Coordinates of C-alpha atoms and ligand atoms in Angstrom, one line a residue:
X1 CA -158.9 -96.2 -8.9
X2 CA -159.0 -94.0 -5.8
X3 CA -159.5 -90.3 -6.3
X4 CA -156.8 -88.0 -5.2
X5 CA -157.9 -86.4 -2.0
X6 CA -156.4 -83.2 -1.0
X7 CA -155.6 -83.0 2.7
X8 CA -155.0 -79.2 2.9
X9 CA -157.9 -77.1 4.1
X10 CA -158.7 -75.6 0.7
X11 CA -162.2 -75.7 -0.8
X12 CA -162.6 -78.8 -2.7
X13 CA -163.2 -78.5 -6.4
X14 CA -166.5 -79.6 -7.7
X15 CA -164.8 -82.5 -9.5
X16 CA -163.0 -83.6 -6.4
X17 CA -166.1 -83.6 -4.4
X18 CA -168.1 -85.5 -7.0
X19 CA -165.3 -88.2 -7.2
X20 CA -165.5 -88.7 -3.4
X21 CA -169.2 -88.8 -3.3
X22 CA -169.2 -91.4 -6.1
X23 CA -166.6 -93.5 -4.3
X24 CA -168.7 -93.5 -1.1
X25 CA -171.8 -94.4 -3.1
X26 CA -170.1 -97.3 -4.8
X27 CA -168.8 -98.6 -1.5
X28 CA -172.3 -98.4 0.0
X29 CA -173.9 -100.2 -3.0
X30 CA -171.3 -102.9 -2.8
X31 CA -172.4 -103.6 0.8
X32 CA -176.2 -103.3 0.5
X33 CA -177.9 -106.6 1.0
X34 CA -181.5 -107.2 0.1
X35 CA -182.1 -109.0 3.4
X36 CA -181.1 -105.9 5.4
X37 CA -181.5 -106.5 9.2
X38 CA -183.0 -110.0 8.7
X39 CA -179.5 -111.3 7.6
X40 CA -178.7 -111.9 11.3
X41 CA -179.7 -114.7 13.7
X42 CA -180.7 -114.3 17.3
X43 CA -178.6 -116.0 19.8
X44 CA -181.6 -118.0 21.0
X45 CA -183.2 -121.4 20.5
X46 CA -180.6 -123.8 19.0
X47 CA -178.1 -120.9 19.2
X48 CA -179.1 -120.0 22.8
X49 CA -175.8 -121.2 24.1
X50 CA -174.1 -118.2 22.5
X51 CA -176.0 -116.0 25.0
X52 CA -175.6 -118.1 28.2
X53 CA -174.0 -116.5 31.2
X54 CA -170.4 -117.9 31.5
X55 CA -169.5 -115.8 34.5
X56 CA -172.0 -116.5 37.4
X57 CA -173.5 -119.8 38.3
X58 CA -177.3 -119.9 38.2
X59 CA -178.9 -120.3 41.6
X60 CA -182.3 -121.8 42.2
X61 CA -184.6 -119.7 44.5
X62 CA -188.2 -119.6 45.7
X63 CA -190.5 -117.2 43.8
X64 CA -191.1 -113.9 45.6
X65 CA -194.5 -112.5 46.4
X66 CA -194.4 -109.2 48.2
X67 CA -194.6 -105.4 47.8
X68 CA -191.8 -102.9 47.2
X69 CA -191.8 -99.1 46.6
X70 CA -189.7 -99.1 43.5
X71 CA -188.4 -101.6 41.0
X72 CA -185.6 -100.9 38.6
X73 CA -185.3 -103.3 35.6
X74 CA -181.6 -103.3 34.4
X75 CA -178.4 -103.2 36.4
X76 CA -176.2 -101.4 33.9
X77 CA -175.3 -97.7 34.3
X78 CA -178.9 -96.5 33.6
X79 CA -180.3 -98.8 36.4
X80 CA -177.4 -98.1 38.8
X81 CA -177.8 -94.3 38.3
X82 CA -181.6 -94.5 38.8
X83 CA -181.1 -96.7 41.9
X84 CA -178.7 -94.1 43.3
X85 CA -181.0 -91.2 42.6
X86 CA -184.0 -93.0 44.1
X87 CA -182.0 -93.7 47.2
X88 CA -181.1 -90.0 47.4
X89 CA -184.8 -89.3 46.9
X90 CA -185.4 -91.3 50.1
X91 CA -186.7 -94.6 48.6
X92 CA -185.7 -97.4 51.0
X93 CA -187.7 -100.2 49.6
X94 CA -186.0 -100.7 46.2
X95 CA -185.6 -103.8 44.1
X96 CA -183.0 -104.1 41.3
X97 CA -183.5 -106.8 38.6
X98 CA -181.2 -107.9 35.9
X99 CA -180.8 -110.9 33.5
X100 CA -177.1 -111.1 34.3
X101 CA -175.6 -112.5 37.4
X102 CA -174.4 -109.2 38.9
X103 CA -174.4 -105.4 38.2
X104 CA -172.6 -103.9 35.2
X105 CA -174.9 -104.3 32.2
X106 CA -172.8 -104.2 29.1
X107 CA -169.7 -104.2 31.3
X108 CA -171.0 -107.4 33.0
X109 CA -171.4 -109.2 29.7
X110 CA -168.5 -107.9 27.7
X111 CA -165.2 -109.1 29.2
X112 CA -163.2 -109.8 26.0
X113 CA -159.4 -109.3 26.0
X114 CA -158.5 -105.7 25.3
X115 CA -161.9 -104.3 26.4
X116 CA -161.7 -100.6 27.2
X117 CA -164.1 -97.7 27.1
X118 CA -163.4 -95.4 24.2
X119 CA -164.6 -92.3 26.0
X120 CA -162.5 -90.7 28.7
X121 CA -163.1 -92.4 32.0
X122 CA -163.5 -89.2 33.9
X123 CA -166.6 -88.3 31.9
X124 CA -167.8 -91.9 31.2
X125 CA -167.7 -93.5 34.6
X126 CA -170.6 -91.9 36.6
X127 CA -170.8 -90.9 40.2
X128 CA -167.0 -90.8 40.7
X129 CA -167.3 -88.1 43.3
X130 CA -170.0 -89.9 45.2
X131 CA -168.0 -93.1 45.2
X132 CA -164.8 -91.3 45.9
X133 CA -162.8 -92.7 43.0
X134 CA -160.5 -91.4 40.3
X135 CA -160.0 -93.7 37.3
X136 CA -156.6 -95.1 36.9
X137 CA -156.5 -95.0 33.2
X138 CA -157.6 -92.3 30.7
X139 CA -159.6 -94.9 28.8
X140 CA -160.6 -97.4 31.4
X141 CA -160.3 -101.2 31.0
X142 CA -163.5 -103.1 31.2
X143 CA -162.7 -104.6 34.6
X144 CA -162.1 -101.3 36.2
X145 CA -165.5 -100.1 34.9
X146 CA -167.2 -103.3 36.1
X147 CA -165.7 -102.9 39.6
X148 CA -166.9 -99.3 39.6
X149 CA -170.5 -100.6 38.9
X150 CA -170.2 -102.9 41.9
X151 CA -168.8 -100.0 44.0
X152 CA -171.8 -97.8 43.0
X153 CA -174.2 -100.6 44.0
X154 CA -172.5 -101.0 47.4
X155 CA -172.3 -97.3 48.0
X156 CA -176.0 -96.9 47.4
X157 CA -177.0 -100.2 49.0
X158 CA -178.5 -101.5 45.8
X159 CA -177.5 -105.1 46.7
X160 CA -180.1 -105.0 49.5
X161 CA -182.8 -106.5 47.3
X162 CA -181.7 -107.8 44.0
X163 CA -183.0 -110.4 41.6
X164 CA -180.2 -111.5 39.3
X165 CA -180.6 -114.0 36.4
X166 CA -184.2 -112.8 36.3
X167 CA -186.2 -111.4 33.4
X168 CA -189.4 -109.3 33.9
X169 CA -192.1 -110.8 31.6
X170 CA -195.2 -108.7 32.4
X171 CA -196.2 -105.4 33.9
X172 CA -199.8 -104.6 34.8
X173 CA -201.2 -101.4 36.3
X174 CA -203.8 -101.6 39.1
X175 CA -205.4 -98.2 39.1
X176 CA -207.3 -98.7 42.4
X177 CA -204.2 -99.6 44.3
X178 CA -202.0 -97.2 42.2
X179 CA -199.3 -99.8 41.7
X180 CA -197.8 -102.2 39.2
X181 CA -197.9 -105.9 39.3
X182 CA -194.6 -107.3 38.2
X183 CA -194.1 -110.9 36.9
X184 CA -190.8 -112.5 36.1
X185 CA -189.6 -115.6 34.4
X186 CA -188.6 -117.0 37.8
X187 CA -192.3 -117.2 38.9
X188 CA -192.1 -114.0 41.0
X189 CA -195.3 -111.9 41.3
X190 CA -195.0 -108.7 43.4
X191 CA -196.3 -105.2 43.4
X192 CA -194.4 -102.0 43.1
X193 CA -195.5 -98.3 43.2
X194 CA -192.8 -97.3 40.7
X195 CA -191.2 -99.2 37.9
X196 CA -188.2 -98.0 35.9
X197 CA -187.2 -99.8 32.7
X198 CA -183.5 -99.4 31.9
X199 CA -182.8 -102.6 30.0
X200 CA -180.4 -101.2 27.4
X201 CA -180.4 -101.1 23.6
X202 CA -177.5 -103.3 22.6
X203 CA -177.8 -106.3 24.9
X204 CA -178.7 -109.4 22.9
X205 CA -175.7 -110.9 20.9
X206 CA -176.4 -111.4 17.3
X207 CA -174.9 -113.9 14.8
X208 CA -174.6 -113.7 11.1
X209 CA -177.1 -115.9 9.3
X210 CA -174.3 -117.7 7.5
X211 CA -175.4 -121.0 5.8
X212 CA -173.7 -123.9 7.6
X213 CA -173.0 -122.1 10.8
X214 CA -174.4 -125.0 12.8
X215 CA -172.2 -127.5 10.9
X216 CA -168.9 -126.1 12.1
X217 CA -167.2 -128.7 14.4
X218 CA -164.5 -126.5 15.9
X219 CA -165.0 -124.2 18.8
X220 CA -167.2 -121.0 18.6
X221 CA -168.4 -118.2 20.8
X222 CA -169.5 -114.5 20.8
X223 CA -167.2 -111.8 22.1
X224 CA -169.8 -110.8 24.7
X225 CA -169.6 -114.3 26.3
X226 CA -165.8 -114.7 26.1
X227 CA -164.7 -118.3 26.8
X228 CA -161.5 -117.9 28.8
X229 CA -161.8 -121.6 29.6
X230 CA -160.8 -122.2 26.0
X231 CA -158.5 -119.3 25.3
X232 CA -156.8 -118.9 28.7
X233 CA -155.6 -115.5 29.8
X234 CA -157.7 -112.6 30.9
X235 CA -158.9 -109.2 29.8
X236 CA -155.3 -108.0 29.5
X237 CA -154.4 -110.8 27.0
X238 CA -152.0 -113.7 27.5
X239 CA -154.4 -116.1 25.7
X240 CA -152.1 -119.1 26.0
X241 CA -154.9 -121.5 25.1
X242 CA -154.7 -120.3 21.5
X243 CA -151.1 -121.4 21.0
X244 CA -150.9 -123.6 17.9
X245 CA -154.5 -122.7 16.9
X246 CA -155.8 -121.3 13.7
X247 CA -158.2 -118.6 14.8
X248 CA -161.0 -116.8 12.8
X249 CA -162.5 -113.6 14.0
X250 CA -165.6 -112.3 12.2
X251 CA -166.3 -108.5 12.5
X252 CA -164.2 -105.4 12.7
X253 CA -166.5 -103.0 14.6
X254 CA -165.6 -101.3 17.9
X255 CA -165.2 -104.7 19.6
X256 CA -163.2 -106.4 16.9
X257 CA -160.7 -103.5 16.9
X258 CA -160.0 -104.1 20.6
X259 CA -159.8 -107.9 20.5
X260 CA -157.8 -108.5 17.3
X261 CA -154.4 -107.4 18.5
X262 CA -154.6 -109.9 21.5
X263 CA -155.7 -112.7 19.2
X264 CA -152.9 -112.1 16.8
X265 CA -150.3 -112.3 19.7
X266 CA -151.6 -115.7 20.8
X267 CA -152.7 -117.6 17.7
X268 CA -150.6 -119.6 15.4
X269 CA -152.5 -117.9 12.6
X270 CA -155.3 -115.3 12.8
X271 CA -157.8 -114.7 10.0
X272 CA -159.7 -111.4 10.3
X273 CA -162.9 -111.6 8.3
X274 CA -163.8 -108.0 7.5
X275 CA -166.8 -106.7 5.7
X276 CA -166.6 -102.9 6.3
X277 CA -163.4 -101.4 7.7
X278 CA -163.9 -99.1 10.7
X279 CA -162.4 -95.7 11.1
X280 CA -159.4 -96.2 13.4
X281 CA -158.0 -93.1 15.0
X282 CA -155.1 -92.4 17.4
X283 CA -155.8 -93.4 21.0
X284 CA -152.9 -92.5 23.2
X285 CA -154.1 -94.3 26.4
X286 CA -152.1 -93.5 29.5
X287 CA -152.5 -93.4 33.3
X288 CA -154.9 -90.6 34.3
X289 CA -153.0 -87.3 34.2
X290 CA -151.7 -85.9 37.5
X291 CA -153.2 -82.6 36.6
X292 CA -156.7 -84.3 36.5
X293 CA -156.0 -85.9 39.9
X294 CA -154.9 -82.6 41.3
X295 CA -158.0 -80.8 40.0
X296 CA -160.4 -83.1 42.0
X297 CA -162.6 -80.8 44.0
X298 CA -166.4 -80.7 44.5
X299 CA -168.0 -80.5 41.1
X300 CA -164.9 -81.6 39.1
X301 CA -166.6 -84.5 37.3
X302 CA -169.7 -82.5 36.3
X303 CA -167.5 -79.8 34.9
X304 CA -165.6 -82.2 32.7
X305 CA -168.8 -84.0 31.6
X306 CA -170.6 -80.8 30.6
X307 CA -167.5 -79.6 28.8
X308 CA -167.2 -82.8 26.8
X309 CA -171.0 -82.9 26.1
X310 CA -171.0 -79.3 24.9
X311 CA -168.0 -79.8 22.5
X312 CA -169.1 -83.1 20.9
X313 CA -172.6 -81.8 20.3
X314 CA -171.5 -78.7 18.4
X315 CA -171.4 -76.2 21.3
X316 CA -168.7 -73.8 22.3
X317 CA -166.4 -74.0 25.4
X318 CA -163.4 -71.7 26.1
X319 CA -161.1 -74.6 27.1
X320 CA -161.4 -78.2 25.8
X321 CA -160.8 -80.0 29.1
X322 CA -160.7 -83.5 27.5
X323 CA -158.8 -82.7 24.3
X324 CA -158.9 -86.1 22.6
X325 CA -160.0 -87.7 19.3
X326 CA -163.7 -87.1 20.0
X327 CA -163.3 -83.4 20.8
X328 CA -160.6 -82.7 18.2
X329 CA -163.0 -84.0 15.5
X330 CA -165.8 -82.0 16.9
X331 CA -163.6 -78.9 17.0
X332 CA -162.6 -79.5 13.3
X333 CA -166.2 -79.7 12.4
X334 CA -167.0 -76.6 14.4
X335 CA -164.2 -74.7 12.8
X336 CA -165.6 -75.5 9.4
X337 CA -169.1 -74.8 10.7
X338 CA -168.6 -71.4 12.3
X339 CA -171.1 -70.4 9.7
X340 CA -173.8 -71.8 12.0
X341 CA -173.4 -68.7 14.1
X342 CA -173.7 -66.4 11.1
X343 CA -177.4 -66.0 10.2
X344 CA -176.5 -64.9 6.7
X345 CA -175.1 -68.3 5.7
X346 CA -177.4 -70.5 3.8
X347 CA -178.4 -74.1 4.7
X348 CA -176.7 -75.3 1.5
X349 CA -173.4 -73.6 2.4
X350 CA -173.6 -75.1 5.9
X351 CA -174.1 -78.5 4.5
X352 CA -171.2 -78.0 2.1
X353 CA -168.8 -77.0 5.0
X354 CA -169.9 -79.9 7.0
X355 CA -169.2 -82.3 4.1
X356 CA -165.7 -80.7 3.6
X357 CA -164.9 -81.2 7.3
X358 CA -166.0 -84.8 7.0
X359 CA -163.9 -85.4 3.9
X360 CA -160.8 -83.9 5.6
X361 CA -161.3 -86.1 8.7
X362 CA -161.8 -89.3 6.7
X363 CA -158.8 -88.3 4.6
X364 CA -156.7 -88.2 7.8
X365 CA -158.0 -91.6 8.9
X366 CA -157.1 -93.1 5.5
X367 CA -153.7 -91.5 5.5
X368 CA -153.1 -93.1 9.0
X369 CA -153.7 -96.6 7.5
X370 CA -151.0 -95.8 4.8
X371 CA -148.6 -94.6 7.4
X372 CA -148.9 -97.8 9.5
X373 CA -149.7 -100.8 7.3
X374 CA -146.8 -102.0 5.3
X375 CA -148.5 -104.1 2.7
X376 CA -150.2 -101.8 0.1
X377 CA -152.9 -104.3 -0.8
X378 CA -153.9 -104.8 2.9
X379 CA -153.7 -101.1 3.5
X380 CA -156.2 -100.4 0.7
X381 CA -158.6 -102.9 2.2
X382 CA -158.4 -101.3 5.6
X383 CA -159.4 -97.8 4.3
X384 CA -163.0 -96.8 5.1
X385 CA -164.9 -95.0 2.4
X386 CA -167.9 -93.4 4.0
X387 CA -168.7 -90.3 6.1
X388 CA -167.3 -90.2 9.6
X389 CA -170.4 -90.8 11.7
X390 CA -171.9 -93.5 9.4
X391 CA -170.4 -96.0 11.8
X392 CA -169.2 -95.8 15.4
X393 CA -165.7 -94.3 15.2
X394 CA -162.9 -96.4 16.8
X395 CA -159.5 -95.6 18.3
X396 CA -156.5 -97.9 18.6
X397 CA -152.7 -97.7 18.6
X398 CA -152.4 -101.5 18.1
X399 CA -155.1 -102.6 15.6
X400 CA -153.6 -101.4 12.3
X401 CA -150.1 -102.5 13.4
X402 CA -151.4 -106.1 13.8
X403 CA -151.7 -106.4 10.0
X404 CA -147.9 -106.1 9.7
X405 CA -147.5 -109.5 11.5
X406 CA -146.7 -112.5 9.4
X407 CA -149.3 -114.6 11.2
X408 CA -152.3 -112.4 10.4
X409 CA -154.4 -112.5 7.2
X410 CA -157.1 -109.9 6.4
X411 CA -159.9 -111.5 4.4
X412 CA -162.1 -108.9 2.8
X413 CA -165.6 -110.2 2.4
X414 CA -167.3 -107.0 1.1
X415 CA -167.7 -108.3 -2.4
X416 CA -169.7 -111.3 -1.1
X417 CA -171.9 -109.4 1.4
X418 CA -169.9 -111.1 4.2
X419 CA -168.9 -114.7 4.8
X420 CA -170.4 -117.0 2.2
X421 CA -170.8 -120.1 4.3
X422 CA -169.3 -122.3 7.0
X423 CA -168.2 -125.9 6.7
X424 CA -167.4 -128.4 9.4
X425 CA -163.8 -127.3 9.2
X426 CA -163.8 -123.6 8.3
X427 CA -165.1 -120.5 6.7
X428 CA -165.7 -120.0 3.0
X429 CA -165.6 -116.6 1.2
X430 CA -166.5 -116.7 -2.4
X431 CA -164.8 -120.0 -3.5
X432 CA -162.0 -119.9 -1.0
X433 CA -162.0 -121.9 2.2
X434 CA -160.1 -121.0 5.3
X435 CA -159.6 -124.0 7.7
X436 CA -159.7 -122.9 11.3
X437 CA -159.9 -124.4 14.8
X438 CA -162.0 -121.7 16.4
X439 CA -164.4 -119.0 15.2
X440 CA -165.0 -115.9 17.4
X441 CA -168.0 -113.8 16.4
X442 CA -167.4 -110.0 17.0
X443 CA -170.7 -109.4 15.2
X444 CA -172.4 -107.1 17.6
X445 CA -175.9 -106.9 19.1
X446 CA -179.5 -106.7 18.2
X447 CA -180.7 -103.1 18.5
X448 CA -183.4 -102.4 21.1
X449 CA -184.5 -106.0 21.4
X450 CA -184.9 -105.6 25.2
X451 CA -187.5 -103.5 26.7
X452 CA -191.0 -102.6 25.8
X453 CA -190.6 -101.4 22.2
X454 CA -189.9 -104.9 20.8
X455 CA -192.9 -106.3 22.6
X456 CA -190.8 -108.8 24.6
X457 CA -192.1 -107.1 27.8
X458 CA -195.9 -106.6 27.6
X459 CA -197.1 -103.6 29.6
X460 CA -200.8 -103.1 30.4
X461 CA -201.9 -99.7 31.7
X462 CA -205.1 -98.2 32.9
X463 CA -208.2 -99.8 31.6
X464 CA -206.3 -102.8 30.2
X465 CA -204.6 -100.6 27.5
X466 CA -201.4 -102.3 26.1
X467 CA -198.5 -99.9 25.9
X468 CA -197.8 -100.9 22.3
X469 CA -201.4 -100.2 21.5
X470 CA -201.1 -96.7 22.9
X471 CA -197.9 -96.4 20.8
X472 CA -199.3 -97.9 17.6
X473 CA -198.4 -94.8 15.6
X474 CA -195.0 -94.4 17.3
X475 CA -193.9 -93.7 20.8
X476 CA -196.0 -91.1 22.8
X477 CA -194.4 -89.8 25.9
X478 CA -193.6 -86.6 27.8
X479 CA -189.9 -86.0 27.4
X480 CA -189.3 -89.7 26.5
X481 CA -190.0 -90.8 30.1
X482 CA -193.6 -91.7 30.7
X483 CA -197.0 -92.0 29.0
X484 CA -200.6 -91.0 29.7
X485 CA -202.5 -94.1 31.1
X486 CA -199.2 -95.7 32.4
X487 CA -198.6 -93.9 35.7
X488 CA -195.4 -94.3 37.7
X489 CA -193.7 -96.2 34.8
X490 CA -190.5 -94.6 33.5
X491 CA -188.3 -95.5 30.5
X492 CA -184.6 -94.8 30.3
X493 CA -182.7 -94.7 27.1
X494 CA -183.0 -93.1 23.6
X495 CA -186.8 -92.4 23.2
X496 CA -188.1 -89.1 22.2
X497 CA -185.2 -87.3 23.9
X498 CA -181.7 -86.3 23.0
X499 CA -178.8 -88.8 22.7
X500 CA -175.1 -88.3 22.7
X501 CA -171.9 -90.2 22.2
X502 CA -171.3 -90.3 26.0
X503 CA -174.6 -92.0 26.6
X504 CA -173.9 -92.4 30.3
X505 CA -174.2 -88.7 30.6
X506 CA -177.7 -88.8 29.1
X507 CA -178.7 -91.6 31.4
X508 CA -177.4 -89.7 34.4
X509 CA -179.7 -86.7 33.6
X510 CA -182.6 -89.1 33.1
X511 CA -181.9 -90.7 36.5
X512 CA -181.8 -87.2 38.1
X513 CA -185.1 -86.4 36.6
X514 CA -186.8 -89.6 37.8
X515 CA -185.3 -89.1 41.3
X516 CA -186.6 -85.6 41.4
X517 CA -190.1 -86.7 40.3
X518 CA -190.3 -89.4 42.9
X519 CA -189.0 -87.2 45.7
X520 CA -191.6 -84.5 44.8
X521 CA -194.4 -87.0 44.6
X522 CA -193.5 -88.5 48.0
X523 CA -193.2 -85.0 49.6
X524 CA -196.6 -84.1 48.4
X525 CA -198.2 -87.5 49.1
X526 CA -199.1 -87.9 45.4
X527 CA -199.8 -91.5 44.3
X528 CA -199.4 -91.0 40.6
X529 CA -196.8 -89.5 38.3
X530 CA -198.4 -89.2 34.9
X531 CA -198.4 -86.7 32.1
X532 CA -201.7 -85.5 30.6
X533 CA -202.7 -86.6 27.1
X534 CA -202.2 -83.0 26.0
X535 CA -198.7 -82.8 27.4
X536 CA -197.8 -86.0 25.6
X537 CA -199.3 -84.6 22.3
X538 CA -197.4 -81.4 22.6
X539 CA -194.1 -83.2 23.2
X540 CA -194.7 -85.5 20.2
X541 CA -195.2 -82.3 18.1
X542 CA -192.0 -80.8 19.5
X543 CA -190.1 -83.9 18.5
X544 CA -191.7 -84.0 15.1
X545 CA -190.8 -80.3 14.4
X546 CA -187.2 -80.5 15.8
X547 CA -186.0 -84.0 15.0
X548 CA -182.9 -83.9 12.8
X549 CA -183.8 -84.4 9.2
X550 CA -180.8 -86.8 8.6
X551 CA -182.6 -89.3 6.4
X552 CA -180.5 -88.4 3.4
X553 CA -177.2 -88.7 5.4
X554 CA -178.2 -92.1 6.7
X555 CA -179.4 -93.3 3.4
X556 CA -176.0 -92.5 1.8
X557 CA -174.1 -94.4 4.5
X558 CA -172.7 -97.8 4.3
X559 CA -175.0 -100.3 6.0
X560 CA -174.8 -100.9 9.7
X561 CA -177.0 -100.8 12.8
X562 CA -176.9 -97.0 12.8
X563 CA -179.0 -97.0 9.6
X564 CA -181.1 -100.2 9.9
X565 CA -178.6 -102.0 7.7
X566 CA -179.2 -99.6 4.8
X567 CA -182.9 -98.9 5.5
X568 CA -182.9 -95.8 7.6
X569 CA -186.2 -94.9 9.4
X570 CA -187.9 -92.0 7.6
X571 CA -188.9 -90.5 10.9
X572 CA -186.4 -89.7 13.6
X573 CA -187.6 -89.6 17.2
X574 CA -184.9 -87.4 18.8
X575 CA -185.0 -83.9 20.1
X576 CA -183.2 -81.8 17.5
X577 CA -181.6 -79.0 19.6
X578 CA -179.5 -81.8 21.3
X579 CA -178.8 -82.9 24.9
X580 CA -177.4 -79.7 26.3
X581 CA -180.7 -77.9 25.5
X582 CA -182.7 -80.9 26.5
X583 CA -181.1 -81.1 30.0
X584 CA -181.7 -77.4 30.5
X585 CA -185.3 -77.8 29.4
X586 CA -185.8 -80.6 32.0
X587 CA -184.3 -78.4 34.7
X588 CA -186.6 -75.6 33.9
X589 CA -189.6 -77.9 33.6
X590 CA -188.8 -79.3 37.1
X591 CA -188.7 -75.8 38.5
X592 CA -191.9 -74.6 36.9
X593 CA -194.2 -77.5 35.9
X594 CA -193.6 -80.5 38.0
X595 CA -197.1 -80.2 39.6
X596 CA -198.7 -81.0 36.3
X597 CA -197.8 -84.7 36.5
X598 CA -198.6 -85.3 40.2
X599 CA -201.9 -86.5 41.5
Ligands
NDP1 P1 -170.9 -103.9 15.4 O1 -172.3 -104.1 15.1 O2 -170.4 -102.5 15.4 O3 -169.9 -104.7 14.4 C1 -170.2 -106.0 13.9 C2 -169.2 -106.4 12.9 O4 -169.5 -107.7 12.4 C3 -169.1 -105.4 11.8 O5 -167.8 -105.2 11.4 C4 -169.9 -106.2 10.7 O6 -169.6 -105.8 9.4 C5 -169.4 -107.6 11.0 N1 -170.3 -108.6 10.4 C6 -171.6 -108.8 10.6 N2 -172.1 -109.8 9.9 C7 -171.1 -110.2 9.1 C8 -170.9 -111.2 8.1 N3 -172.0 -112.0 7.7 N4 -169.7 -111.4 7.5 C9 -168.7 -110.6 7.9 N5 -168.7 -109.7 8.8 C10 -169.9 -109.5 9.4 O7 -170.6 -104.6 16.8 P2 -169.5 -104.3 17.9 O8 -169.6 -105.4 19.0 O9 -168.2 -104.2 17.3 O10 -169.9 -102.9 18.5 C11 -171.3 -102.7 18.9 C12 -171.4 -101.4 19.6 O11 -171.0 -101.6 21.0 C13 -170.5 -100.3 19.1 O12 -171.1 -99.6 18.0 C14 -170.5 -99.4 20.3 O13 -171.6 -98.6 20.4 C15 -170.4 -100.4 21.4 N6 -169.0 -100.6 21.8 C16 -168.4 -99.6 22.5 C17 -167.2 -99.7 22.9 C18 -166.6 -98.5 23.7 O14 -165.4 -98.5 23.9 N7 -167.4 -97.6 24.2 C19 -166.3 -100.9 22.6 C20 -167.0 -101.9 21.9 C21 -168.3 -101.7 21.5 P3 -170.4 -104.5 8.7 O15 -169.8 -103.3 9.4 O16 -170.1 -104.6 7.3 O17 -171.8 -104.7 9.0

């Protein structure tokens, strides 16, 4: 039986708290699987067709052998921002490489119906001022974002030298020439003074390792390679090809929540296979406010971005310029946590207040399910029982309503650890089979498979040292960007630095930093940008001392990619004081210490 959860802001009694904690623990235990992260299958080999590019025809070309000044691996926002900042730094000879057929990264691959960004477009879509664009919608549809990626590439002349449908397979440093040799899977072999790796963290689609998945004789695909040839319609819906079809969708994460209302509208019957319900908060999407359009003046976007970043990372601002689900939750937590400013408050009391804020937020989310979903049994299954940030929060004004339709069935698979198996004609959960014509996998992505950490891109530095050898006891970098013995090679992403829910903001600051380093090196005629071993050591120590000690929080969470499917890493590699302080630290370092890395 569910415990009674008070929604008033009173201090919870010890019994009430314990009842909630026990419920959360029970839900987590119900979901823990012994196979953890190995339960999934890569969309490779016999499943490689799940990862094929359905959007851009592959074009044969001759291998390239030449020299460029800078190479950027990855054409998503990280790569585009770095390309833009390198152009501003005066780099003319710049080559952009991506495995997709065009720019956009995640927004190139993900084109499923209903796709929107869940962060306000004015803070999420970078370089708006530079491109001269104001987003049309508060939460932009995927196609608007993809077009913006193309606009950035055009504005900064990043199409001048591109290699699409190309994967970098090897990087080797030549210390005499002070440049990298870059090899690709298309037979290219060229040299480059600088290399920037921005290949993303959630790029490779993953499939559940369901027995019998290969036996299914109906149609299947992954949401990140949407098959409009089969479904008809486009990103705004109208999936006429699904008329008369029995459709299964597996997964109810941030993607599933956006796709499911469109599938329900088009299918004869939709089966939603859920393992863990997401938190689904109010969205309220609407055209960009006139007041925002009127406020456009130099610096307007930066002001909004900083304001949002400050609020969602626990900082204080006088006016909440964004004022949405993200900032309201952050404000609620801050309200409970005003004690952080009071040095007399103990760590235990802070933890308690944080937990209360969380319970209240989740209580609100569960009450929303009750207020929308008519069938009581379905409503119970849709309620999440875990702490708010255990999984990526989602927002929708259509998702929960979908379960009031007569042609939609929610199939809860949690007691079975997910789908039991697939047959030639359908999906089995426990002993029950659901016959369907098409199965759509909204099952997410492998984490960090791309890039150097997974070893898929071997990097050899000075003296033949492999990067993963240098990092055998964990990543060693200065500020997350670069390592001793690997000059002129920069990493973008979450690595020994500070992340945030608006990750594009973090990438923008990283791109600014790399642009500034290259500009300074070129001004001074330096050939190498490289931290000393001591600087690297000191940064590792800073990370070690400040990294948030959130192992207990993660261990208590229901499994998901945030906590290694129930096996959280004991060591956290992020900068504890958060992104606002980190960005300030980078600015100060550029002003005072940039000489230290130039030679
Ligand atoms: P997720 O990894 O978040 O979700 C995968 C879903 O598949 C989960 O519901 C998972 O259940 C379910 N699943 C996996 N295996 C099985 C199985 N064997 N049986 C039944 N269900 C299964 O992937 P998403 O694509 O939804 O989202 C990935 C990330 O992409 C998000 O976290 C977010 O960072 C980003 N994103 C951002 C958006 C934005 O607007 N900014 C929009 C969409 C995605 P369980 O939870 O139990 O593991």
